[in-house]
Coordinates of C-alpha atoms in Angstrom, one line a residue:
Chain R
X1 CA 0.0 0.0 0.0
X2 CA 1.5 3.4 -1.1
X3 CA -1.5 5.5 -0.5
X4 CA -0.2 7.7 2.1
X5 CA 3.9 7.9 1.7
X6 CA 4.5 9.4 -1.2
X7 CA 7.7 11.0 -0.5
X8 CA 11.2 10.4 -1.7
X9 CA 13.4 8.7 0.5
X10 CA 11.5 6.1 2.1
X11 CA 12.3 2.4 0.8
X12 CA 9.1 0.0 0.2
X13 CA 10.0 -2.2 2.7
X14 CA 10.1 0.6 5.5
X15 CA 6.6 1.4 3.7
X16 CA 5.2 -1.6 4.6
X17 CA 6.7 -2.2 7.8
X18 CA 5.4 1.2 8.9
X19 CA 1.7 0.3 7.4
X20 CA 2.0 -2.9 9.5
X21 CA 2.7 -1.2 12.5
X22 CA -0.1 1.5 11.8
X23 CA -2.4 -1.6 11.4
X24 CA -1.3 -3.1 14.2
X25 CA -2.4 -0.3 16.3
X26 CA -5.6 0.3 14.3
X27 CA -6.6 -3.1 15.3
X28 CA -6.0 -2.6 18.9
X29 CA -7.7 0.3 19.1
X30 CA -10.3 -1.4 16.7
X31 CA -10.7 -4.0 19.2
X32 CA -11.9 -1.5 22.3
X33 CA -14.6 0.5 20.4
X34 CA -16.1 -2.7 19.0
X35 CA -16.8 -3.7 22.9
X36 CA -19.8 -1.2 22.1
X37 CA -22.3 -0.9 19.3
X38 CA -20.6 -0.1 16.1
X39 CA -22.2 2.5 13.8
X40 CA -23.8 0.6 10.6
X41 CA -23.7 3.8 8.1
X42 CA -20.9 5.9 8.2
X43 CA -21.4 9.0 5.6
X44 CA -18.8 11.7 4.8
X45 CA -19.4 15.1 3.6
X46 CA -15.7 15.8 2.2
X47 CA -15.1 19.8 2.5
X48 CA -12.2 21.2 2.1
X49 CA -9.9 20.0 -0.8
X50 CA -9.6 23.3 -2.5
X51 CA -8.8 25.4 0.8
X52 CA -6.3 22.2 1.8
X53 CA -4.8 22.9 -1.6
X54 CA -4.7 26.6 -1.6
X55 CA -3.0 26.4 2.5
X56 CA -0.4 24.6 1.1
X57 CA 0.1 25.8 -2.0
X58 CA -0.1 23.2 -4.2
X59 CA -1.1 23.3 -7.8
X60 CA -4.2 23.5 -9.1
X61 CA -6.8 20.3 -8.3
X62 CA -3.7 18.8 -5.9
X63 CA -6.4 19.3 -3.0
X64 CA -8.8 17.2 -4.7
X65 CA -6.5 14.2 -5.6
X66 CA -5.6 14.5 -1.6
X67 CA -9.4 14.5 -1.0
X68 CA -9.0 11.3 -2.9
X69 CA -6.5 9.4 -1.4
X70 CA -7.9 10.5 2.3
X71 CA -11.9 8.4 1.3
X72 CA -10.0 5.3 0.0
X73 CA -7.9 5.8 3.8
X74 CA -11.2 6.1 5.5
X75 CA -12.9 3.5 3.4
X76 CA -10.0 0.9 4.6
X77 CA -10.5 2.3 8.3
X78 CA -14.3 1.9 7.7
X79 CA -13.7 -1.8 6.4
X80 CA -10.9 -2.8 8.8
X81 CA -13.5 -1.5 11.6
X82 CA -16.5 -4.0 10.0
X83 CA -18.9 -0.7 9.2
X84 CA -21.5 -2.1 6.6
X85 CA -22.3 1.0 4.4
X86 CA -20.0 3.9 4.0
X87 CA -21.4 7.0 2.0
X88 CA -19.2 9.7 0.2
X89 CA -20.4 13.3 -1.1
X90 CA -18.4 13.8 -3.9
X91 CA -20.1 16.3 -5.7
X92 CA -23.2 18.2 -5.6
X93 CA -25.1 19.7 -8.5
X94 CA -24.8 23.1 -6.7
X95 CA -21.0 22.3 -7.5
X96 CA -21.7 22.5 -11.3
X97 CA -21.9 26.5 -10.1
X98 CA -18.3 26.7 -10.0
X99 CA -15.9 27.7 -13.0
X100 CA -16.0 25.0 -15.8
X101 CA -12.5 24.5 -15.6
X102 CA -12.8 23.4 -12.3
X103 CA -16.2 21.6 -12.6
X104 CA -14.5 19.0 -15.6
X105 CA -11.1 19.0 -13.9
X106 CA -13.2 16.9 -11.2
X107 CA -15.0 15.2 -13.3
X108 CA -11.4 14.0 -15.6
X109 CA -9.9 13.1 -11.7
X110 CA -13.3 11.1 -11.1
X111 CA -13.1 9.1 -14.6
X112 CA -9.1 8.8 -13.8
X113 CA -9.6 7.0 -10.3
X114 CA -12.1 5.1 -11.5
X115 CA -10.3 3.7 -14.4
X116 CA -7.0 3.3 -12.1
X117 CA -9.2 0.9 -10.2
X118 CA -10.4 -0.7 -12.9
X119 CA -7.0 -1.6 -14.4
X120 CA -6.0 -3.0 -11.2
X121 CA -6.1 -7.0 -10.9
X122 CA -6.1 -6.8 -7.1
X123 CA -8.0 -3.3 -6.7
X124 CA -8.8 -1.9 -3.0
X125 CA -12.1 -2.5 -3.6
X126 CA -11.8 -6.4 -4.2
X127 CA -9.0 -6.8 -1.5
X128 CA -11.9 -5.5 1.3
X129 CA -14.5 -6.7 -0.5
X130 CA -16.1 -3.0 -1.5
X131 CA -19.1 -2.7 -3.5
X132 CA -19.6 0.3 -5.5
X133 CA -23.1 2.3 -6.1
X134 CA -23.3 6.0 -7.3
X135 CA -26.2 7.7 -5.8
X136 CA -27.1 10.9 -8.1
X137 CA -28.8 12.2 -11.1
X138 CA -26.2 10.7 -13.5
X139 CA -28.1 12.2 -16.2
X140 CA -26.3 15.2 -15.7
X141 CA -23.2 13.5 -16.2
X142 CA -21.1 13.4 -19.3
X143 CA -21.2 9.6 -21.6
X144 CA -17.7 8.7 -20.3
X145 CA -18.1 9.3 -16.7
X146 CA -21.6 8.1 -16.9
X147 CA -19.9 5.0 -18.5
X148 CA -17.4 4.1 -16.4
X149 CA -19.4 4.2 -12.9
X150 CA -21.6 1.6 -14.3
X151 CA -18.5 -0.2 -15.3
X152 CA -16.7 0.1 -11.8
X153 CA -20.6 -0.9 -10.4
X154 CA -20.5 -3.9 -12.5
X155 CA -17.1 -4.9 -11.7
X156 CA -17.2 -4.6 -7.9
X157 CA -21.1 -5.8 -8.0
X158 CA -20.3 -9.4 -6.3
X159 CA -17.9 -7.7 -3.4
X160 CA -20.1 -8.4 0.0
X161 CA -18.2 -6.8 3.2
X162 CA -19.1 -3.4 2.5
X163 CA -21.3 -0.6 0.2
X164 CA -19.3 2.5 -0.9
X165 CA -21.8 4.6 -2.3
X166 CA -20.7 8.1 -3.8
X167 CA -23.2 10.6 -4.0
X168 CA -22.0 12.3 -7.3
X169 CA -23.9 14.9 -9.1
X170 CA -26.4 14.5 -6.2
X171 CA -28.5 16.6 -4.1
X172 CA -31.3 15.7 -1.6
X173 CA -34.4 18.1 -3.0
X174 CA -32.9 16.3 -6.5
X175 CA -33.5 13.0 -4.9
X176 CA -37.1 13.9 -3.9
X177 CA -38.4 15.1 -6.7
X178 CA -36.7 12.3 -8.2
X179 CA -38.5 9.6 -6.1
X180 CA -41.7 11.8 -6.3
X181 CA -41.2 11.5 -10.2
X182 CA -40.5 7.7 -10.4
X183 CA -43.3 6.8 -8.0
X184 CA -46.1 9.3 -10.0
X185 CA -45.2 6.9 -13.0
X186 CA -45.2 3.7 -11.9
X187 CA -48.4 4.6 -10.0
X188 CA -49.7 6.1 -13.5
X189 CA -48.3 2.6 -15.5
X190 CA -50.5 1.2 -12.8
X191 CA -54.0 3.0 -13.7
X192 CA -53.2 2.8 -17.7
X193 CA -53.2 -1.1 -16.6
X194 CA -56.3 -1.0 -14.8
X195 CA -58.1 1.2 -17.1
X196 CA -57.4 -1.3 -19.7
X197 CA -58.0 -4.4 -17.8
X198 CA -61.9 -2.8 -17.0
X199 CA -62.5 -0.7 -19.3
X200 CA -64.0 1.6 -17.1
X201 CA -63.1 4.6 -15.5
X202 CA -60.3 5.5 -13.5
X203 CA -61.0 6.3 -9.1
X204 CA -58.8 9.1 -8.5
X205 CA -59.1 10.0 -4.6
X206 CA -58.3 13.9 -4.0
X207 CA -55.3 13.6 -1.7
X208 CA -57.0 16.0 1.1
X209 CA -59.6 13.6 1.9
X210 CA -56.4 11.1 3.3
X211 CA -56.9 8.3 0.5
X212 CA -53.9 8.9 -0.9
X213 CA -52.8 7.6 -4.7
X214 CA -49.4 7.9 -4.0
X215 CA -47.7 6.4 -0.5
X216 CA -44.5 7.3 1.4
X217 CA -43.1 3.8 1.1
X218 CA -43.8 4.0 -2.4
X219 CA -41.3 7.4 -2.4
X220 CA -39.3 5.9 -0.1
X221 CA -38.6 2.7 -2.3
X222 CA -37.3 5.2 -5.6
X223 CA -35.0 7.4 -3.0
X224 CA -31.0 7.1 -4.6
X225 CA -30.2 6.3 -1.1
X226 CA -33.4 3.4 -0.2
X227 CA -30.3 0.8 -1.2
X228 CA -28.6 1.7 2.4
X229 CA -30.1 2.1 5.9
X230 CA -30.7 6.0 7.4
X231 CA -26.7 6.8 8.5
X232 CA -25.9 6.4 12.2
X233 CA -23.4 9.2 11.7
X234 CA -22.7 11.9 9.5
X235 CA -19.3 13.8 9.4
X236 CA -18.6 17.0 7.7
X237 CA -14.8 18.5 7.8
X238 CA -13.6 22.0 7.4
X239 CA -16.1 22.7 10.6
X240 CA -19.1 23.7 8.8
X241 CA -22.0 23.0 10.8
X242 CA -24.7 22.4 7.5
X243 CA -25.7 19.3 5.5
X244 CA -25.4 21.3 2.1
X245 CA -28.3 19.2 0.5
X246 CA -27.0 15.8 1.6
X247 CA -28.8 13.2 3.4
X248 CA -31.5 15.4 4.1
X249 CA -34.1 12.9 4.6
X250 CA -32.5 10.0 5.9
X251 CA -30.8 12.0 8.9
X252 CA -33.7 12.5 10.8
X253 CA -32.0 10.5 13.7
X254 CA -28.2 10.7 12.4
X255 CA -25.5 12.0 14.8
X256 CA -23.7 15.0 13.2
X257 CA -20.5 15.6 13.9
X258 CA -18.5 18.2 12.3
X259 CA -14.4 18.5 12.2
X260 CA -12.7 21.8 11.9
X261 CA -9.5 19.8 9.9
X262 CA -10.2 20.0 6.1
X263 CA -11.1 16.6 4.1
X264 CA -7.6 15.6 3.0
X265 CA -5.9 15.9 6.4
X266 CA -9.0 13.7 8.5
X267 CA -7.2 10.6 9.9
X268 CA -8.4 7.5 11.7
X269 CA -8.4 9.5 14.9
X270 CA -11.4 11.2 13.7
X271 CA -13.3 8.2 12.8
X272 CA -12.6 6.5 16.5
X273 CA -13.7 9.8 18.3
X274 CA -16.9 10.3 15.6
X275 CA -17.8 6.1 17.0
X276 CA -17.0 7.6 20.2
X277 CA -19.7 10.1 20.2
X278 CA -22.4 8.1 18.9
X279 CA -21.8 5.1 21.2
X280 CA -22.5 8.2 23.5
X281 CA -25.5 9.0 22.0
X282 CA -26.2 5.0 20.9
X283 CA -29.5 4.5 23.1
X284 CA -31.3 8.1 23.1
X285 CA -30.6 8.1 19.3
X286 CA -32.1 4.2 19.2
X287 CA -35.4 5.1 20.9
X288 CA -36.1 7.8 18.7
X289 CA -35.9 5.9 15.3
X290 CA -38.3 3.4 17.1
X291 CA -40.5 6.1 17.9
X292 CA -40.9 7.0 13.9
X293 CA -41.2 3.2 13.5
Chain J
X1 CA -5.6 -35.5 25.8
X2 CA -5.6 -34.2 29.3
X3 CA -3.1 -31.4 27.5
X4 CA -5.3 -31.0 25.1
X5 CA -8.1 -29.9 27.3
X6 CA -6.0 -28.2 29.9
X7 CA -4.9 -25.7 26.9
X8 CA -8.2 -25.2 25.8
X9 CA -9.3 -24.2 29.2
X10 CA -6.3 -22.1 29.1
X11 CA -7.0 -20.2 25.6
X12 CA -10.5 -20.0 27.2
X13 CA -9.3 -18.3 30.5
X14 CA -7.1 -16.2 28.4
X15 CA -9.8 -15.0 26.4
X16 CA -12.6 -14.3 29.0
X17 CA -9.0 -12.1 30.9
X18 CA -8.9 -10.0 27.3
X19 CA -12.6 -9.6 27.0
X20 CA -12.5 -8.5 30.6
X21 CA -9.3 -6.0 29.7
X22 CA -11.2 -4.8 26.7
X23 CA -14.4 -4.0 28.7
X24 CA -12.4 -2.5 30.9
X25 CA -10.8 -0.1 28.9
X26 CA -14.0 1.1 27.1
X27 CA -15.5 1.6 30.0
X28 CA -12.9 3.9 31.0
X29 CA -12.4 5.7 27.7
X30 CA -16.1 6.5 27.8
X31 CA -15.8 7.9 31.4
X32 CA -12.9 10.1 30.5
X33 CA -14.8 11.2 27.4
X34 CA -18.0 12.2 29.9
X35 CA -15.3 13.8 32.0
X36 CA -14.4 16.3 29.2
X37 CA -17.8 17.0 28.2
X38 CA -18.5 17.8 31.6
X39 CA -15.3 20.2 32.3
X40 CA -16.5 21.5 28.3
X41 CA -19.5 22.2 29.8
X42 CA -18.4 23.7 32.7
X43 CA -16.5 26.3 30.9
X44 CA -19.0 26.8 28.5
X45 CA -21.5 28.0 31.2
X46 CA -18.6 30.1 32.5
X47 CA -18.0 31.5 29.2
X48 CA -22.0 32.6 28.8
X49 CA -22.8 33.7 32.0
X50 CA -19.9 36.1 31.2
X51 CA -21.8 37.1 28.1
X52 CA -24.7 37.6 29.6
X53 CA -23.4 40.1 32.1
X54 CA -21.6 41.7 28.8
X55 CA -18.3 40.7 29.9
X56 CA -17.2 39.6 26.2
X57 CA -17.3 42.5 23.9
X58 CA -17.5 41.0 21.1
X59 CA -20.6 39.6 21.7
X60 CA -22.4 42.9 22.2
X61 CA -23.1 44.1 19.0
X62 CA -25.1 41.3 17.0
X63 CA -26.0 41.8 13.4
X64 CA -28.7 40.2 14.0
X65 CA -30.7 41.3 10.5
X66 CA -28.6 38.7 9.0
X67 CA -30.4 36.0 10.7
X68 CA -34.0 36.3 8.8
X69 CA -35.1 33.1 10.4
X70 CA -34.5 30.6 12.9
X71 CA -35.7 27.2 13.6
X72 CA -35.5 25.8 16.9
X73 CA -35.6 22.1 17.4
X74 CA -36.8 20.7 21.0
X75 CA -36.8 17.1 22.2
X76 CA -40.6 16.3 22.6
X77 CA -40.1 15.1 25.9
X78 CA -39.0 18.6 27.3
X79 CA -41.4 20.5 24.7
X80 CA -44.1 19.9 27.9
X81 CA -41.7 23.0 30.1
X82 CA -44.5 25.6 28.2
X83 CA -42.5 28.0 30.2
X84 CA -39.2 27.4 29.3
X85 CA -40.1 27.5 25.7
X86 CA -41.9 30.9 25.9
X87 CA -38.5 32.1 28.5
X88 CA -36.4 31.1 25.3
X89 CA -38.8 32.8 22.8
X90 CA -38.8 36.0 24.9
X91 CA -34.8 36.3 24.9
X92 CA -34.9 36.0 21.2
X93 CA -37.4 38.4 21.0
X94 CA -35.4 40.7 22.9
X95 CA -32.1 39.9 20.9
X96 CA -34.3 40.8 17.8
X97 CA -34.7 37.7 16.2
X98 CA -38.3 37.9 14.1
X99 CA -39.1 34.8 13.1
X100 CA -38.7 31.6 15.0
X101 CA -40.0 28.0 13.7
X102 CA -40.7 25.8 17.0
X103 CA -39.9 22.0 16.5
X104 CA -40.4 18.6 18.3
X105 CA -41.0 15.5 16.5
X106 CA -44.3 14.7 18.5
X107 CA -46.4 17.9 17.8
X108 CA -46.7 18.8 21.6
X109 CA -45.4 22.5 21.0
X110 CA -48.5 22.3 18.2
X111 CA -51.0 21.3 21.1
X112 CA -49.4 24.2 22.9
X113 CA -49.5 26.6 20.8
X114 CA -52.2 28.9 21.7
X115 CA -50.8 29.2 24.9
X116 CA -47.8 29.9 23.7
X117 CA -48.6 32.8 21.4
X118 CA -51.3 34.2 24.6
X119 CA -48.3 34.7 26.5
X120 CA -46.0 36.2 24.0
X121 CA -47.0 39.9 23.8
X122 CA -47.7 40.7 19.8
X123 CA -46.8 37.1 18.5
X124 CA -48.8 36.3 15.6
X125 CA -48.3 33.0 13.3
X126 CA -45.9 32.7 10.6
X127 CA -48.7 31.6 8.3
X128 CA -51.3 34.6 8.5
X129 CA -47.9 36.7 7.6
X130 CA -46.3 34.7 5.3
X131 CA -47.2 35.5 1.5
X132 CA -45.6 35.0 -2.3
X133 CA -42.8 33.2 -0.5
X134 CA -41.3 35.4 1.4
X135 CA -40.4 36.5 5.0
X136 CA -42.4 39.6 6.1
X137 CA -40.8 42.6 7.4
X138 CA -42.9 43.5 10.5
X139 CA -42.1 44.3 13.9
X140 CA -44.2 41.4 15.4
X141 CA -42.7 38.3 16.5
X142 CA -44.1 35.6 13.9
X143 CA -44.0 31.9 15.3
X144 CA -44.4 28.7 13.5
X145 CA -44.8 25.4 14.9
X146 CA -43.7 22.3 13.0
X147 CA -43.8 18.6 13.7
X148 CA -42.5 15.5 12.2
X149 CA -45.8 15.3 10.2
X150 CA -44.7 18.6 8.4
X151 CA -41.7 16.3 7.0
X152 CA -42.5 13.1 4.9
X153 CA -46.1 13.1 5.4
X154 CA -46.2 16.3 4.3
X155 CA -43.9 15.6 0.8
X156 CA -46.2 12.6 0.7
X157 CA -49.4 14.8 0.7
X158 CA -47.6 17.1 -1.7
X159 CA -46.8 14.3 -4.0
X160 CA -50.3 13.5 -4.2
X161 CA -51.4 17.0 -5.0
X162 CA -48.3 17.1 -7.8
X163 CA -49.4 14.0 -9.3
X164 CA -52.9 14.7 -9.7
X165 CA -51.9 18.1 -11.3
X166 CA -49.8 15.9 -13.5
X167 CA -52.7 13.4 -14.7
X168 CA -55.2 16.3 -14.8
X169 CA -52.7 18.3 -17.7
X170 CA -52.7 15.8 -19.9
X171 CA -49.1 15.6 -20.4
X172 CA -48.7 12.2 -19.0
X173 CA -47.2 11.4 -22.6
X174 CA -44.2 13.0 -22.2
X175 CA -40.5 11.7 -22.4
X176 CA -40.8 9.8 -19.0
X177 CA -36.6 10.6 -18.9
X178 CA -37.6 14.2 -18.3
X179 CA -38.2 15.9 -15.1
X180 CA -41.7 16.7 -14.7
X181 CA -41.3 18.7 -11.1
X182 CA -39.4 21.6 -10.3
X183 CA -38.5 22.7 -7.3
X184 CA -40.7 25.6 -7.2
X185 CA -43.8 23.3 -8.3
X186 CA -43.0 20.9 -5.3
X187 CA -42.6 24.3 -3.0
X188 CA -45.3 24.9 -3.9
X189 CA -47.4 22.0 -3.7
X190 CA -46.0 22.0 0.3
X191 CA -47.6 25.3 0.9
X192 CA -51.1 23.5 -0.5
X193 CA -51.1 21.3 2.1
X194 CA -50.0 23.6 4.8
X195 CA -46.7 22.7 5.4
X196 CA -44.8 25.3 3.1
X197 CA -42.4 27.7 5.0
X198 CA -39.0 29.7 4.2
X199 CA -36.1 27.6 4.9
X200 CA -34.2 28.5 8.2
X201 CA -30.9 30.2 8.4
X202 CA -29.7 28.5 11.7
X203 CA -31.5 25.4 13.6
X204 CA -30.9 24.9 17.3
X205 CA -30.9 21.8 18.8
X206 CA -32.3 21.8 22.5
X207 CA -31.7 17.9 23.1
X208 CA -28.8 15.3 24.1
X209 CA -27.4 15.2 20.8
X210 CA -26.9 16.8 17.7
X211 CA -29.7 15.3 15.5
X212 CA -32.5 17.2 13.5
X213 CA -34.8 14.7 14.8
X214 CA -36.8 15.0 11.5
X215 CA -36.8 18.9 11.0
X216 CA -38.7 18.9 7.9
X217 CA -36.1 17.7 4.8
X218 CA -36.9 20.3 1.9
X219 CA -36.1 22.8 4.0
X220 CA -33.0 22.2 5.8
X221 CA -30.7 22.7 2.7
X222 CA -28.2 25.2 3.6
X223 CA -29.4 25.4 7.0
X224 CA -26.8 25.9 10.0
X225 CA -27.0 23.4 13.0
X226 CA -25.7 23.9 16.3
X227 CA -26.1 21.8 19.3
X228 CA -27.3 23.4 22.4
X229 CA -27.7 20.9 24.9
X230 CA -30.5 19.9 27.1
X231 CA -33.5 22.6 27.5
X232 CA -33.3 22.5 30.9
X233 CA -29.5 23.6 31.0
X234 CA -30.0 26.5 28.2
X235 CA -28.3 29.6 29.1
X236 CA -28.8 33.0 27.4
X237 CA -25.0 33.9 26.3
X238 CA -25.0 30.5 24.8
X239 CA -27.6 31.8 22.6
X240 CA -26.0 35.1 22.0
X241 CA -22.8 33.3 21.1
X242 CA -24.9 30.7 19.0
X243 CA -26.2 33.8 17.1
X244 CA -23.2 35.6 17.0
X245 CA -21.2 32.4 15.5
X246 CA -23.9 32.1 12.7
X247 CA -23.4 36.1 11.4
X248 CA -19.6 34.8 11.0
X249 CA -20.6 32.0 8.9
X250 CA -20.1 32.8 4.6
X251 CA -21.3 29.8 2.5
X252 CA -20.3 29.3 -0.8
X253 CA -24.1 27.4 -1.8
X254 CA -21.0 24.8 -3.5
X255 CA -19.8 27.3 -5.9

């Protein structure tokens, strides 16, 4: 694994020797936090990679290929800690506001990775047993990009330990509207089958009266996200305190927890005191989802 | 075979000694956690009482214009202390704040409501005031209570009213690949059935964790969340320096 050490000077066995150690350590700390109840979602709002780059004075896009590197870190951590569903927010359609240059130079590093892993016969995401899903209106999306998530889905389809999914070009009023759109036309497929089966005319119940056509499971079931449980904990670097249009539905009952350190420089540290505070929280935050229940 | 056995007793007793070790030291990590929460909140309460007795300049002039509405979020079980709610309400009232949206998941602060508003000099509700979608500029306090039935029920109900705008056009032949909702249409569509409303600037969170507890989704986009603690425990220069934090904030809206 060369994720992380980058620099000149450092041979490939000290490399791994040092990875071993850091593992090592990860697993006894592992060990401790999984005396209590481990978090089953795990999502990420990943702020910060342009101000990381600009701090440092890298070239341009350098914070976002940092960005990069820090989710396939905290998608090990996640797997080496046994969490089932890890969600990443990638990028928002708000973020096709932003220059163009900048919008398609993250959208050639999104087509890069996922080729890179692609190419590679033992790919992260088959060593730990990753499946990938991208959760957004890929519509939006150019042919190529658009091409090569379903190609990465495909590929990493059978992998069982864990479900990556990266909300790209995704919003949660997108998702809605979305689900509110899918439902209105299989519910309409429905009647046009009905109608022609009798022949007769179609019962539509005004929706104030509380016969409704359409249900809340049936939205529910067409959400981008319906293929992973509500998170247990959302985290957003840079220390914003918002959602930004993520998750907005399914974190009714969600601890969020928010990091002043920018994406690329979150460590495993983070993650342990983020499973720290909701084991804190585990029980009040339990009795409220089986309240909504 | 008697080796045998006496090892496996052995790997057993070594294991029940590490499970023990291990409980052992979550245990204590999670009491020294609790410890810093509770010197955290120790200071914190230090820090807003000075606040309040306008010890901390800083905190004295609040550009509080900036803040055009604010949604508070209370854990239903406290929501029944009528009179801390209405103690909270009148502090905001004299910080200036206009337009306050009252949450708990339950609905009690809806029950409440008219008592609420009785004892709050001038309050009116947000809906008699609230027109063409946006925030009236008055001097009366507007309140607006919310549940969790103002959430998904409520985009439910709004579904329902979308879709049967949708059959009744006619266009139900249309490119099913193309969106047939905006935004606006589904903003819309909320206000039918009573559950429309301007999206906060800030939420506060009067509970034992951070959590929206259902805060009604379309409306939370850009909305700023901060933790306050438990009701019972809320302090005024808490929410002064909640306030103040929030005129700090600039968002980019992802550009």
């Amino acid at each position: 694994m060369t994720l992380h050490m980058e620099k000149g000077g450092i041979s490939i066995s000290a490399r791994r020797f040092l990875w071993k150690l850091s593992y090592l350590q990860r697993k006894c700390i592992f060990s401790v936090l999984s005396v209590g109840r481990l978090p089953t979602h795990i999502s990420f709002i990943m702020d910060g990679n342009r101000r990381y780059g600009e701090q440092r004075n890298l070239k341009e896009g350098a914070g976002h290929k940092a960005g990069y590197l820090a989710l396939m870190l905290m998608v090990i951590y996640c797997c080496e800690l046994g969490i089932k569903y890890i969600t990443a927010y990638a990028f928002s359609i708000d973020n096709f506001k932003r220059g163009p240059d900048k919008v398609q130079y993250i959208m050639d590093l999104m087509l890069e990775k996922i080729e890179l892993e692609l190419s590679k016969k033992d790919s992260l995401f088959s060593r730990y047993g990753v499946k990938v899903h991208f959760s957004g209106n890929m519509e939006l999306l150019s042919d190529p990009i658009k091409d090569a998530a379903k190609r990465l889905m495909v590929a990493t389809a059978n992998n069982s330990n864990t479900l990556l999914t990266v909300c790209f070009a995704y919003t949660s009023r997108n998702e809605i509207l979305h689900a509110i759109q899918e439902t209105c036309q299989e519910k309409l497929a429905q009647i046009q089958l009905q109608e022609s089966i009798s022949e007769g005319r179609i019962s539509m119940c005004n929706p104030g009266q509380g016969n409704h056509v359409l249900k809340l499971a049936d939205i529910e079931k067409h959400m981008y996200m319906a293929i992973a449980p509500d998170p247990d904990i959302i985290i957003r670097t840079s220390g914003e305190n918002r959602l930004s249009n993520f998750l907005l539905w399914q974190s009714a009952n969600s601890c969020l927890i928010s990091f002043s350190q920018l994406w690329p420089g979150i460590s495993c540290w983070h993650l342990v005191w983020a499973v720290l505070n909701f084991q804190r929280n585990h029980y009040y935050l339990e009795k409220k989802k089986k309240k909504q229940i | 075979m008697d080796f045998k056995k006496e090892t496996r007793i052995l790997y057993c007793w070594i294991a029940q000694i590490g499970n023990l070790l291990l409980r052992s030291l979550w245990r204590l990590i999670h009491v020294i956690i609790n410890l810093c929460y509770l010197t955290l909140g120790i200071a914190k309460a230090f820090e807003s009482y000075l606040i309040s007795w306008g010890i901390l300049r800083r905190y004295k002039s609040l550009q509080v214009a900036k803040l055009r509405y604010l949604a508070i979020v209370v854990e239903s079980k406290d929501a029944c202390q009528t009179s801390k709610i209405i103690e909270l309400l009148q502090w905001l009232a004299d910080v200036g704040v206009k337009h306050v949206c009252l949450y708990d998941m339950e609905g009690i602060l809806k029950k409440s409501k008219d008592f609420i508003l009785e004892e709050l000099d001038g309050a009116i509700l947000f809906g008699e005031a609230y027109e063409n979608n946006e925030i009236p500029d008055q001097a009366q306090m507007t309140l607006e209570f919310a549940s969790f039935s103002d959430g998904k029920e409520a985009v439910a109900k709004a579904a329902n009213v979308l879709f049967m705008k949708y059959l009744k056009s006619g266009a139900t032949d249309q490119n099913q690949e193309e969106a047939i909702f905006t935004e606006s249409q589904m903003a819309e569509a909320l206000k039918t059935v009573g559950s429309g409303g301007p999206e906060p600037d800030l939420l506060l969170v009067y509970g034992p964790a951070r959590c929206h507890l259902g805060f009604p989704a379309w409306r939370m986009r850009y909305t700023e969340i901060i933790h306050m603690g438990p009701l019972k425990s809320m302090k005024y220069g808490s929410l002064i320096k909640a306030i103040y934090k929030f005129t700090m904030v600039r968002q980019n809206y992802g550009k």
